Short mmCIF file of C-alpha atoms in Angstrom, two decimals:
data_model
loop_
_atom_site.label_atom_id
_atom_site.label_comp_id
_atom_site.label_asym_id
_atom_site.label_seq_id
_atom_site.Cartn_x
_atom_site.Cartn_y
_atom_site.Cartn_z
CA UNK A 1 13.57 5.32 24.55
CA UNK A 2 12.19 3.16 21.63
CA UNK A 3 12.69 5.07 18.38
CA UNK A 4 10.77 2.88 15.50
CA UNK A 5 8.12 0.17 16.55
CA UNK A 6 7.36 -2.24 14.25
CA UNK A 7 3.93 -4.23 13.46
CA UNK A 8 4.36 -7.19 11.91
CA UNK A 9 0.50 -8.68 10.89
CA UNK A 10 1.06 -12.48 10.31
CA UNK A 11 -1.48 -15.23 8.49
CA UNK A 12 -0.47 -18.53 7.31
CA UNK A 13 2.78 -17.16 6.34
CA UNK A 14 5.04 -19.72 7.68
CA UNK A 15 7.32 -20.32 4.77
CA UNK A 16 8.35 -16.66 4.25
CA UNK A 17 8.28 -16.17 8.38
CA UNK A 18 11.69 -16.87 9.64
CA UNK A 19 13.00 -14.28 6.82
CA UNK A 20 11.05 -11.78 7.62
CA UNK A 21 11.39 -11.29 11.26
CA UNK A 22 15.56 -11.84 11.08
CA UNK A 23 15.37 -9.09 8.99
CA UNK A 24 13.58 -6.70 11.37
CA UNK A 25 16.37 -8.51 14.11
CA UNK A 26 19.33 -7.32 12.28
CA UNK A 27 18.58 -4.04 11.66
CA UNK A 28 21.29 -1.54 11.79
CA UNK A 29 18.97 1.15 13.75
CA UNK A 30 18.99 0.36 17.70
CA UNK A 31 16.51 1.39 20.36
CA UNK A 32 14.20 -0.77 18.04
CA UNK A 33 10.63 -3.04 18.61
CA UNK A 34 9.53 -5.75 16.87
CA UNK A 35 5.37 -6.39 17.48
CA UNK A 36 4.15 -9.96 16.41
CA UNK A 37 0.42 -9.71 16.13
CA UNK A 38 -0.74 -13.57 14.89
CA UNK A 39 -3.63 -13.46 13.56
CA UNK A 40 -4.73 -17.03 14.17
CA UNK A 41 -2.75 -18.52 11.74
CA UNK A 42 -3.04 -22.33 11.31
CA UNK A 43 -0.28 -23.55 9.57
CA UNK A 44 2.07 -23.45 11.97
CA UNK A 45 3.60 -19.51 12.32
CA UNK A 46 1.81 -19.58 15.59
CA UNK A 47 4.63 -22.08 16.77
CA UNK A 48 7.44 -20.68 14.54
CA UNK A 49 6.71 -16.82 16.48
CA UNK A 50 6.68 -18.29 19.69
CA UNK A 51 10.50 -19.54 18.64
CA UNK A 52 11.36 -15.65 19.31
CA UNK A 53 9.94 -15.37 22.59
CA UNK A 54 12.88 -15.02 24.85
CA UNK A 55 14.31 -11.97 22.35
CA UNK A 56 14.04 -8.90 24.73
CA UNK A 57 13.00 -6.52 21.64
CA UNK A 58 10.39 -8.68 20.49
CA UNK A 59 6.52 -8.70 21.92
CA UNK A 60 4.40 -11.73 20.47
CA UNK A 61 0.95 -11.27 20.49
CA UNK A 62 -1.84 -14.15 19.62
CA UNK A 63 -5.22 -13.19 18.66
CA UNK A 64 -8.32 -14.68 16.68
CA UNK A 65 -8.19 -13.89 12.96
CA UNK A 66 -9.90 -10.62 12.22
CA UNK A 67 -7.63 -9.16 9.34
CA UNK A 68 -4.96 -7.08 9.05
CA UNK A 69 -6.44 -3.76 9.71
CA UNK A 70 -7.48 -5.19 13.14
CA UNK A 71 -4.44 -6.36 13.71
CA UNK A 72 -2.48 -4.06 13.00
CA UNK A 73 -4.16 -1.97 15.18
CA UNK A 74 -4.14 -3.70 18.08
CA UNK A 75 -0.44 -4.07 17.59
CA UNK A 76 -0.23 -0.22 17.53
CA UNK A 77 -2.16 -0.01 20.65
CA UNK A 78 1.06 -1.79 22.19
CA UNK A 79 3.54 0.41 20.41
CA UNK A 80 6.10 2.25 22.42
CA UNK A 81 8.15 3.82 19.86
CA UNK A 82 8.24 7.52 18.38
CA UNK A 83 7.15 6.19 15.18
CA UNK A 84 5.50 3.10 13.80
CA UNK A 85 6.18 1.02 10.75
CA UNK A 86 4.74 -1.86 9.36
CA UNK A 87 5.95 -5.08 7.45
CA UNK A 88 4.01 -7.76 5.88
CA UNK A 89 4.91 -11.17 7.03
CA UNK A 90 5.91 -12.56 3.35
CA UNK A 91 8.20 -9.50 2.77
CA UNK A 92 11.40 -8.53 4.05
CA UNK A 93 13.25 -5.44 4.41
CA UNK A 94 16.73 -4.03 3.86
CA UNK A 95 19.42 -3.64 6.84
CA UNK A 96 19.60 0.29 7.11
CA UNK A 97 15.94 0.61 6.44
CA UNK A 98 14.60 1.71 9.73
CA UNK A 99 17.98 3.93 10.72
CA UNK A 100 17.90 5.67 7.00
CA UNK A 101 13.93 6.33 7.67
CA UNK A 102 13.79 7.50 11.50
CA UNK A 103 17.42 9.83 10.71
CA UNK A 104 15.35 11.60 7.92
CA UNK A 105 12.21 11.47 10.51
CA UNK A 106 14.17 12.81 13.02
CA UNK A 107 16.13 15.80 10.25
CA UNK A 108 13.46 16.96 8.72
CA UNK A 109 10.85 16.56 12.15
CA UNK A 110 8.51 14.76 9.53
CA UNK A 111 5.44 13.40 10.28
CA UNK A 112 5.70 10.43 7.71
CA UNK A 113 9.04 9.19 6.18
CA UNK A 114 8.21 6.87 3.01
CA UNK A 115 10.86 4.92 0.86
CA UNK A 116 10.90 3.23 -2.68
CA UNK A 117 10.40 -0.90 -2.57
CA UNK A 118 11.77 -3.40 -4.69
CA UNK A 119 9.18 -6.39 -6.43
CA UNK A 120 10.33 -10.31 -5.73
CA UNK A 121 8.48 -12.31 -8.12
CA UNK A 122 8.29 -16.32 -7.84
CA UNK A 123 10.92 -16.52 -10.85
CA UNK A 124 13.55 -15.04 -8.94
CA UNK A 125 13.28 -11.59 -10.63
CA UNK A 126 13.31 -8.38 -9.14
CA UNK A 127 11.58 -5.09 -10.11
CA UNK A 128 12.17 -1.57 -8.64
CA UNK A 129 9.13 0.36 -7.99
CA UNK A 130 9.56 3.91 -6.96
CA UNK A 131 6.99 5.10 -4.59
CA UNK A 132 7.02 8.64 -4.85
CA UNK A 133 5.52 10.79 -7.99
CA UNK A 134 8.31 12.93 -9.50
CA UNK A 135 6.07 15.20 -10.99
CA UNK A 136 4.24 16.48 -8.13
CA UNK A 137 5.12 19.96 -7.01
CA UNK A 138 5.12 19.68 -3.37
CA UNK A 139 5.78 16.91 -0.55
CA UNK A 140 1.97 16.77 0.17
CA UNK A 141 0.69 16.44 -3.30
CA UNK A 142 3.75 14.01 -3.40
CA UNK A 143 1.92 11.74 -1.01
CA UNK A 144 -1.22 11.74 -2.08
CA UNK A 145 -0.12 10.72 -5.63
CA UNK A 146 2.40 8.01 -4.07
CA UNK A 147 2.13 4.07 -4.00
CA UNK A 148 -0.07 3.76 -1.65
CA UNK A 149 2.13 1.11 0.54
CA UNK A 150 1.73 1.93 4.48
CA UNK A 151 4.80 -0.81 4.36
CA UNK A 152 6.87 1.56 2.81
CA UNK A 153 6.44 4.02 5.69
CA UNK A 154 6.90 5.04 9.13
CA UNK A 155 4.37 7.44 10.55
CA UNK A 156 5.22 9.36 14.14
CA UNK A 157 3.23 7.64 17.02
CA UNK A 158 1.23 10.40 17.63
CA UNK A 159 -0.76 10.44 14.55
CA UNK A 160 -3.07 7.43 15.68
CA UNK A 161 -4.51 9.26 18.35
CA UNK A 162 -6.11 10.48 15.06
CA UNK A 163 -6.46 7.79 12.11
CA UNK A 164 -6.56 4.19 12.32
CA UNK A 165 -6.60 0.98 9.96
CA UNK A 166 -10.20 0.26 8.55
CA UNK A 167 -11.22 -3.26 9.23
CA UNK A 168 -13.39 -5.47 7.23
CA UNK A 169 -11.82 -3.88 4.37
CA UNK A 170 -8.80 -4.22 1.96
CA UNK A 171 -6.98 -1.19 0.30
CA UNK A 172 -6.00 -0.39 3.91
CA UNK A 173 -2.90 1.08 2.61
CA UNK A 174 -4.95 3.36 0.39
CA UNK A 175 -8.14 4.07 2.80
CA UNK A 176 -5.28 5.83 5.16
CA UNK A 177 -4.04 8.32 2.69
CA UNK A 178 -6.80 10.92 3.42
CA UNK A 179 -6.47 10.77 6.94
CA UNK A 180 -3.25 10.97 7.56
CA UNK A 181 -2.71 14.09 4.93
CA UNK A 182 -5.64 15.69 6.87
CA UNK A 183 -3.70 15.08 10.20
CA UNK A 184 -0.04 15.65 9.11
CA UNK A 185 2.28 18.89 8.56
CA UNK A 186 5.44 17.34 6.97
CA UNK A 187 6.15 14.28 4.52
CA UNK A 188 9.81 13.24 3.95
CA UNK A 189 11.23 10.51 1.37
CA UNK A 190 14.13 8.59 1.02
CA UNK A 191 15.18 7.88 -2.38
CA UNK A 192 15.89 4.29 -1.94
CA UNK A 193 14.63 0.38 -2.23
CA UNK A 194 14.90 -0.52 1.23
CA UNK A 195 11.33 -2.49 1.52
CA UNK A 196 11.17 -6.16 -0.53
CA UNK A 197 7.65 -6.89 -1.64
CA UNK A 198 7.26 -10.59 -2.27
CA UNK A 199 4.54 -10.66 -5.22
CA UNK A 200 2.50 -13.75 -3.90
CA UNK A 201 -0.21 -15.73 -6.52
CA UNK A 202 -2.40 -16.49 -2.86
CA UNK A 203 -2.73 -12.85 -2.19
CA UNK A 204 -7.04 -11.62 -2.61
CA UNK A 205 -4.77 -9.33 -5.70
CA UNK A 206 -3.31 -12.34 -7.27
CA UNK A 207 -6.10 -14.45 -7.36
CA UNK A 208 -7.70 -16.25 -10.12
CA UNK A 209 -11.53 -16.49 -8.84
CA UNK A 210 -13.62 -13.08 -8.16
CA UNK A 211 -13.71 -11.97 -4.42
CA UNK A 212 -16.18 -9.72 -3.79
CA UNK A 213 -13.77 -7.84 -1.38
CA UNK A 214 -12.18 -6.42 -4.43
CA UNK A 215 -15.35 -4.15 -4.98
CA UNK A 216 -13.75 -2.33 -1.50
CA UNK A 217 -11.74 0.31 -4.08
CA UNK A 218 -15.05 1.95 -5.12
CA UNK A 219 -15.43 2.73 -0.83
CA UNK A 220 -12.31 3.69 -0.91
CA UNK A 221 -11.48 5.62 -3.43
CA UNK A 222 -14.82 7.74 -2.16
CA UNK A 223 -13.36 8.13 1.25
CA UNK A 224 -10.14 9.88 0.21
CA UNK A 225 -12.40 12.23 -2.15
CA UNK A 226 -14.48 13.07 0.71
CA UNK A 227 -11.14 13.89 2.37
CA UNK A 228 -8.98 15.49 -0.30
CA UNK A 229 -10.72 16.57 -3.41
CA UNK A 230 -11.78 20.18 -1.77
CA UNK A 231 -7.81 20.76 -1.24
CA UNK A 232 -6.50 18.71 -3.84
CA UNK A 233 -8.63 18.16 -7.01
CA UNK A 234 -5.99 17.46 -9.44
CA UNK A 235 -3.94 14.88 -7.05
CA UNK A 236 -7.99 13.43 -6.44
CA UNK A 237 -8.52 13.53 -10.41
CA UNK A 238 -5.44 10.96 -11.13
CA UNK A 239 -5.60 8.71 -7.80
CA UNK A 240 -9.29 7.77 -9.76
CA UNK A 241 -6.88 7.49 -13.38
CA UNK A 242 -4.46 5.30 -11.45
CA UNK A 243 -6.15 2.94 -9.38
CA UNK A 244 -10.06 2.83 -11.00
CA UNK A 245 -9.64 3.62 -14.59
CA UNK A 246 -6.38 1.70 -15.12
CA UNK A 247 -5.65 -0.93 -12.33
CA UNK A 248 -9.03 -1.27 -11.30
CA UNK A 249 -10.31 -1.93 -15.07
CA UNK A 250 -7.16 -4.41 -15.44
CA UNK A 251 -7.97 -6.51 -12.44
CA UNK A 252 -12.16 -6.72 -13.33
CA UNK A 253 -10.94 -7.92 -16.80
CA UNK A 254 -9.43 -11.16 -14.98
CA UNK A 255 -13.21 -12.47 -14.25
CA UNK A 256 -16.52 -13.41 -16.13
CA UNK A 257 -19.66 -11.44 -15.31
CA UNK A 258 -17.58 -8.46 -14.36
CA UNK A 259 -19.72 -6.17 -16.37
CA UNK A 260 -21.33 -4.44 -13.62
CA UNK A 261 -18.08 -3.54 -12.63
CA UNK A 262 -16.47 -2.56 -15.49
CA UNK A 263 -19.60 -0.24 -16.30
CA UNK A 264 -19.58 1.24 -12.60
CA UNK A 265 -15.70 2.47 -13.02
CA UNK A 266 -16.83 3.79 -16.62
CA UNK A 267 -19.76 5.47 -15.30
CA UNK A 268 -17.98 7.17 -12.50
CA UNK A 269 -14.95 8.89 -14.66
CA UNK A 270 -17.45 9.81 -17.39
CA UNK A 271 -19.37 12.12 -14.42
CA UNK A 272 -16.78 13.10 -12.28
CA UNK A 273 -13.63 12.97 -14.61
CA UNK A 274 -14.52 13.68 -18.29
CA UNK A 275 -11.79 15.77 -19.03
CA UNK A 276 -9.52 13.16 -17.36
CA UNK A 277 -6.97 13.46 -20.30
CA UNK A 278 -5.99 17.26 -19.41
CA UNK A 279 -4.92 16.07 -15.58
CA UNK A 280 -1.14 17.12 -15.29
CA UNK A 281 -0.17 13.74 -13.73
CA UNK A 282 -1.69 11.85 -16.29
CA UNK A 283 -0.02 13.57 -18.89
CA UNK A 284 3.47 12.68 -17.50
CA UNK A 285 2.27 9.15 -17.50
CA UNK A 286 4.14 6.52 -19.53
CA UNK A 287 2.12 5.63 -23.28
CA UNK A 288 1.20 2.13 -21.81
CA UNK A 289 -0.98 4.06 -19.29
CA UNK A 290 -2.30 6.33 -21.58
CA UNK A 291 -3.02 3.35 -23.64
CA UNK A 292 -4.96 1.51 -21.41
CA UNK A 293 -6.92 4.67 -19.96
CA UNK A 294 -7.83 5.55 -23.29
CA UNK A 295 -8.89 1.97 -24.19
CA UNK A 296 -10.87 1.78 -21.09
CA UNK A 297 -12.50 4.90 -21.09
CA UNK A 298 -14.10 3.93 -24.21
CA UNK A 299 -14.74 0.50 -23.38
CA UNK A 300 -12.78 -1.37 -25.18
CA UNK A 301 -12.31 -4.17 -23.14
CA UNK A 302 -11.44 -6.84 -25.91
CA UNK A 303 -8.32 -5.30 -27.02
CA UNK A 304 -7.64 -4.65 -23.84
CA UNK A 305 -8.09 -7.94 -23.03
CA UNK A 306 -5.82 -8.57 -26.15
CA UNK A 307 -3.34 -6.76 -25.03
CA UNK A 308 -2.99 -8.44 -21.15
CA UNK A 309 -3.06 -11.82 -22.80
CA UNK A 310 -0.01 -10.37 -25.32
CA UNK A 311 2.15 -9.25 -22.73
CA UNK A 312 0.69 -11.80 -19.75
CA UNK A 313 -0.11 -8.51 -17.59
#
């Protein structure tokens, strides 16, 4: 019986590669897969993949690029496991990752198991990001208010009969928070970094020109309300403080002519979210947050601009 399967999406990712996958190799958990969906990369990870072939644990699959949604779907389609994780191809992951996460699946008969990650930057310097939200009052309003990082995470098979990766878009990781709280009963969470997140300049996040598939969050964000805000208002209310007012606000800031944007995001939390400064979550927030929510609220996007240039974030 195969306990975890995981996907491993890979795109011109050749340098990190090698790292990645021995790290999936020499995990500590047995009874493990490793999927290799290529997703017609042209810089040579194609080759470096097929390297792995003879490895009895590892399936390589080569398909035309079509994004990581789409492939990571078709790599769950070949899953065999109980549950199903996913790695990014830059990023690598800590020994006991996958036997800490399936023991706790397996404890608490959870659903979803998620885990805290820790930030590589290009410097050398590491960061530790936890994933969960302290302040929530119960595993499920836990979730919802989490980083939204399906890499952090292992999910039980089953649940994909039900939810899938959207394709075309990005914010996968955040798109599949409404389904899968609509089609789970238990969340679990280890309390430690086991998942390395290489922060890469290349990534659509990082980069320095506008892409218009950053506009996706608006889509998004409106997908999870549709799913959640009936049930959850208040978890609804801050996942728009988080990721539109602040992070989404932050990012548009990057790139000229972004005023459309910037007035879209204002114009949604001014109808939907007025009294955005009583939600319980955002009161718990750190003073930088509060900051910059407050700022952007009430458009003031020079000092905030002032501020990112300060402190080069």
């Amino acid at each position: 019986m195969i306990k975890v399967s995981i996907v491993v999406p890979i795109y011109n990712t050749k340098e990190y590669l090698k790292k990645c996958i021995d790290s999936l190799l020499d995990q500590s958990l047995d009874c493990m897969e490793i999927i290799l969906v290529d997703d017609g990369s042209t810089d040579g990870s194609s080759q470096l993949i097929d390297q792995y072939q003879n490895i009895s644990n590892i399936k390589i699959f080569h398909r035309t690029n079509s994004g990581v949604s789409a492939a990571r779907n078709y790599g769950i389609s070949q899953a065999e496991g109980q549950y199903i994780g996913f790695v990014d191809s830059d990023d690598y992951v800590n020994k006991d990752m996958y036997l800490k996460m399936y023991e706790k699946a397996i404890s608490d008969n959870s659903d979803v198991v998620y885990c805290d990650s820790i930030n590589i930057y290009a410097d050398g310097t590491c960061k530790y990001i936890k994933t969960e939200n302290v302040n929530a009052s119960d595993p499920i309003k836990a979730y919802i208010v989490s980083m939204p990082m399906a890499a952090v995470r292992i999910f039980k098979k089953d649940l994909f009969k039900n939810i899938s990766f959207c394709e075309g878009k990005i914010y996968e990781d955040f798109q599949l928070i409404g389904p899968t709280v609509a089609n789970c009963q238990k969340f679990s969470y280890v309390n430690e970094g086991l998942y390395y997140y290489y922060q890469r300049s290349g990534s659509i996040m990082h980069q320095k020109s506008f892409n218009n598939r950053l506009l996706d969050i608006f889509d998004v964000l409106q997908s999870n309300y549709d799913y959640l805000n009936q049930k959850y208002p208040l978890e609804v209310e801050y996942l728009y403080i988080s990721h539109l007012l602040r992070s989404a606000t932050l990012r548009f800031l990057d790139y000229e002519n972004s005023d459309s944007q910037l007035s879209s995001i204002n114009q949604i939390m001014r109808n939907r979210f007025n009294n955005y400064a009583k939600n319980p979550y955002y009161k718990k927030s750190s003073i930088k947050m509060k900051l910059i929510c407050f700022l952007a609220y009430h458009k003031q996007y020079f000092i905030l601009k002032l501020i990112k240039k300060v402190t080069g974030k």
